[in-house]
């Protein structure tokens, strides 16, 4: 093998070991710490919000061909996930943020594309006693620092065991930065869609800033 060919092989191996994003290689513990550092905290949501729950390694939401919504396991290449739920009782707003760290950029891209596909295929979706209605593409205007981002808006309709029906507006925004996927979700009273939209954008931008501040925190493997 000539010198030039040897250099090409070495460079290619180094790039593969660091992932398609060109960033530091991550082991699961490092990826989980990154997810924890980046996921939104109550202060990112604003005054009056408190944490409800935090979970790791949550499955993926899948919109099936018949527009039913189910949960499936983590796809190969998922290094870490973290979800934080929050609420503001006085305003009746609730929210969730989620961070998924993948092994490479193409895995994150595939996840985002599949999530967006459900929005385009199914304007009405069902999940047990919950329906998602009037699903439409939302606004991502003003968001910066993402490789790709999309927003979904709609109405969440829930029926309890007594048959009582409640409705809420919801806004979800999801975006990728290299091999990391960020998601923010806001549920709000019907009529508060504009406030929910602005809050979700605010939280997404806060997480992007957290990620930007942490992107050099994980050392490369040697």
mmCIF file of N, CA and C in Angstrom, residues 126-176:
data_model
loop_
_atom_site.group_PDB
_atom_site.id
_atom_site.type_symbol
_atom_site.label_atom_id
_atom_site.label_comp_id
_atom_site.label_asym_id
_atom_site.label_seq_id
_atom_site.Cartn_x
_atom_site.Cartn_y
_atom_site.Cartn_z
ATOM 1 N N UNK A 126 -54.789 8.056 16.804
ATOM 2 C CA UNK A 126 -55.423 7.466 17.979
ATOM 3 C C UNK A 126 -54.398 6.695 18.798
ATOM 4 N N UNK A 127 -54.520 6.837 20.115
ATOM 5 C CA UNK A 127 -53.667 6.077 21.040
ATOM 6 C C UNK A 127 -54.499 5.722 22.263
ATOM 7 N N UNK A 128 -55.025 4.504 22.285
ATOM 8 C CA UNK A 128 -55.900 4.037 23.362
ATOM 9 C C UNK A 128 -57.072 5.006 23.530
ATOM 10 N N UNK A 129 -57.211 5.658 24.693
ATOM 11 C CA UNK A 129 -58.345 6.556 24.923
ATOM 12 C C UNK A 129 -58.037 8.005 24.534
ATOM 13 N N UNK A 130 -56.974 8.198 23.775
ATOM 14 C CA UNK A 130 -56.556 9.538 23.376
ATOM 15 C C UNK A 130 -56.612 9.676 21.861
ATOM 16 N N UNK A 131 -57.115 10.815 21.394
ATOM 17 C CA UNK A 131 -57.098 11.136 19.972
ATOM 18 C C UNK A 131 -56.316 12.430 19.769
ATOM 19 N N UNK A 132 -55.610 12.495 18.659
ATOM 20 C CA UNK A 132 -54.923 13.705 18.241
ATOM 21 C C UNK A 132 -55.622 14.180 16.971
ATOM 22 N N UNK A 133 -56.209 15.357 17.021
ATOM 23 C CA UNK A 133 -57.020 15.843 15.915
ATOM 24 C C UNK A 133 -56.447 17.132 15.341
ATOM 25 N N UNK A 134 -56.858 17.426 14.106
ATOM 26 C CA UNK A 134 -56.440 18.658 13.418
ATOM 27 C C UNK A 134 -54.918 18.813 13.421
ATOM 28 N N UNK A 135 -54.225 17.698 13.214
ATOM 29 C CA UNK A 135 -52.760 17.722 13.216
ATOM 30 C C UNK A 135 -52.276 18.448 11.967
ATOM 31 N N UNK A 136 -51.372 19.364 12.163
ATOM 32 C CA UNK A 136 -50.869 20.179 11.056
ATOM 33 C C UNK A 136 -49.435 20.589 11.348
ATOM 34 N N UNK A 137 -48.756 21.025 10.311
ATOM 35 C CA UNK A 137 -47.385 21.508 10.480
ATOM 36 C C UNK A 137 -47.403 22.867 11.157
ATOM 37 N N UNK A 138 -46.515 23.047 12.119
ATOM 38 C CA UNK A 138 -46.458 24.294 12.866
ATOM 39 C C UNK A 138 -45.305 25.178 12.414
ATOM 40 N N UNK A 139 -45.072 26.217 13.190
ATOM 41 C CA UNK A 139 -44.054 27.210 12.851
ATOM 42 C C UNK A 139 -42.742 26.936 13.577
ATOM 43 N N UNK A 140 -41.653 27.060 12.835
ATOM 44 C CA UNK A 140 -40.314 26.994 13.430
ATOM 45 C C UNK A 140 -39.573 28.311 13.223
ATOM 46 N N UNK A 141 -40.297 29.348 12.832
ATOM 47 C CA UNK A 141 -39.676 30.647 12.568
ATOM 48 C C UNK A 141 -38.916 31.137 13.799
ATOM 49 N N UNK A 142 -37.716 31.628 13.575
ATOM 50 C CA UNK A 142 -36.916 32.206 14.642
ATOM 51 C C UNK A 142 -35.971 31.241 15.317
ATOM 52 N N UNK A 143 -36.148 29.931 15.116
ATOM 53 C CA UNK A 143 -35.242 28.962 15.730
ATOM 54 C C UNK A 143 -33.934 28.908 14.948
ATOM 55 N N UNK A 144 -32.823 28.860 15.656
ATOM 56 C CA UNK A 144 -31.506 28.849 15.013
ATOM 57 C C UNK A 144 -30.650 27.732 15.606
ATOM 58 N N UNK A 145 -29.633 27.329 14.830
ATOM 59 C CA UNK A 145 -28.640 26.376 15.325
ATOM 60 C C UNK A 145 -28.977 24.922 15.082
ATOM 61 N N UNK A 146 -30.056 24.641 14.329
ATOM 62 C CA UNK A 146 -30.461 23.262 14.056
ATOM 63 C C UNK A 146 -30.092 22.877 12.630
ATOM 64 N N UNK A 147 -29.704 21.614 12.438
ATOM 65 C CA UNK A 147 -29.492 21.102 11.084
ATOM 66 C C UNK A 147 -30.826 20.898 10.378
ATOM 67 N N UNK A 148 -31.829 20.466 11.133
ATOM 68 C CA UNK A 148 -33.175 20.265 10.599
ATOM 69 C C UNK A 148 -34.142 20.376 11.760
ATOM 70 N N UNK A 149 -35.334 20.911 11.503
ATOM 71 C CA UNK A 149 -36.317 21.110 12.572
ATOM 72 C C UNK A 149 -37.710 21.132 11.973
ATOM 73 N N UNK A 150 -38.673 20.574 12.693
ATOM 74 C CA UNK A 150 -40.057 20.684 12.254
ATOM 75 C C UNK A 150 -40.964 20.810 13.473
ATOM 76 N N UNK A 151 -42.166 21.340 13.244
ATOM 77 C CA UNK A 151 -43.129 21.556 14.317
ATOM 78 C C UNK A 151 -44.468 20.938 13.949
ATOM 79 N N UNK A 152 -45.162 20.458 14.954
ATOM 80 C CA UNK A 152 -46.497 19.879 14.789
ATOM 81 C C UNK A 152 -47.428 20.521 15.802
ATOM 82 N N UNK A 153 -48.637 20.841 15.367
ATOM 83 C CA UNK A 153 -49.653 21.390 16.254
ATOM 84 C C UNK A 153 -50.949 20.610 16.071
ATOM 85 N N UNK A 154 -51.793 20.605 17.106
ATOM 86 C CA UNK A 154 -53.066 19.920 16.994
ATOM 87 C C UNK A 154 -53.862 20.035 18.271
ATOM 88 N N UNK A 155 -54.889 19.200 18.370
ATOM 89 C CA UNK A 155 -55.754 19.162 19.540
ATOM 90 C C UNK A 155 -55.702 17.772 20.150
ATOM 91 N N UNK A 156 -55.462 17.719 21.448
ATOM 92 C CA UNK A 156 -55.395 16.478 22.201
ATOM 93 C C UNK A 156 -56.760 16.242 22.842
ATOM 94 N N UNK A 157 -57.407 15.132 22.513
ATOM 95 C CA UNK A 157 -58.743 14.815 23.021
ATOM 96 C C UNK A 157 -58.650 13.549 23.863
ATOM 97 N N UNK A 158 -58.990 13.651 25.147
ATOM 98 C CA UNK A 158 -58.879 12.508 26.056
ATOM 99 C C UNK A 158 -60.240 12.193 26.666
ATOM 100 N N UNK A 159 -60.502 10.904 26.834
ATOM 101 C CA UNK A 159 -61.739 10.425 27.444
ATOM 102 C C UNK A 159 -61.392 9.600 28.670
ATOM 103 N N UNK A 160 -61.910 9.994 29.839
ATOM 104 C CA UNK A 160 -61.588 9.246 31.053
ATOM 105 C C UNK A 160 -62.558 8.079 31.231
ATOM 106 N N UNK A 161 -62.399 7.352 32.328
ATOM 107 C CA UNK A 161 -63.192 6.138 32.549
ATOM 108 C C UNK A 161 -64.677 6.411 32.692
ATOM 109 N N UNK A 162 -65.050 7.633 33.067
ATOM 110 C CA UNK A 162 -66.466 7.989 33.204
ATOM 111 C C UNK A 162 -67.073 8.501 31.901
ATOM 112 N N UNK A 163 -66.218 8.612 30.865
ATOM 113 C CA UNK A 163 -66.699 9.103 29.586
ATOM 114 C C UNK A 163 -66.564 10.606 29.390
ATOM 115 N N UNK A 164 -65.993 11.280 30.382
ATOM 116 C CA UNK A 164 -65.797 12.723 30.266
ATOM 117 C C UNK A 164 -64.691 13.024 29.261
ATOM 118 N N UNK A 165 -64.980 13.968 28.359
ATOM 119 C CA UNK A 165 -64.031 14.328 27.300
ATOM 120 C C UNK A 165 -63.392 15.677 27.617
ATOM 121 N N UNK A 166 -62.073 15.733 27.542
ATOM 122 C CA UNK A 166 -61.358 17.000 27.714
ATOM 123 C C UNK A 166 -60.503 17.251 26.480
ATOM 124 N N UNK A 167 -60.340 18.533 26.160
ATOM 125 C CA UNK A 167 -59.537 18.909 24.998
ATOM 126 C C UNK A 167 -58.446 19.882 25.415
ATOM 127 N N UNK A 168 -57.273 19.729 24.821
ATOM 128 C CA UNK A 168 -56.140 20.632 25.012
ATOM 129 C C UNK A 168 -55.476 20.886 23.670
ATOM 130 N N UNK A 169 -54.920 22.085 23.540
ATOM 131 C CA UNK A 169 -54.049 22.352 22.395
ATOM 132 C C UNK A 169 -52.662 21.807 22.703
ATOM 133 N N UNK A 170 -51.956 21.377 21.664
ATOM 134 C CA UNK A 170 -50.576 20.943 21.885
ATOM 135 C C UNK A 170 -49.688 21.429 20.745
ATOM 136 N N UNK A 171 -48.429 21.647 21.089
ATOM 137 C CA UNK A 171 -47.399 22.027 20.123
ATOM 138 C C UNK A 171 -46.169 21.183 20.405
ATOM 139 N N UNK A 172 -45.649 20.537 19.382
ATOM 140 C CA UNK A 172 -44.414 19.766 19.486
ATOM 141 C C UNK A 172 -43.413 20.301 18.474
ATOM 142 N N UNK A 173 -42.188 20.499 18.906
ATOM 143 C CA UNK A 173 -41.103 20.864 17.986
ATOM 144 C C UNK A 173 -39.973 19.871 18.195
ATOM 145 N N UNK A 174 -39.420 19.401 17.087
ATOM 146 C CA UNK A 174 -38.323 18.434 17.127
ATOM 147 C C UNK A 174 -37.230 18.894 16.169
ATOM 148 N N UNK A 175 -35.983 18.781 16.588
ATOM 149 C CA UNK A 175 -34.886 19.209 15.730
ATOM 150 C C UNK A 175 -33.609 18.440 16.000
ATOM 151 N N UNK A 176 -32.756 18.388 15.001
ATOM 152 C CA UNK A 176 -31.476 17.698 15.098
ATOM 153 C C UNK A 176 -30.317 18.681 15.084
#
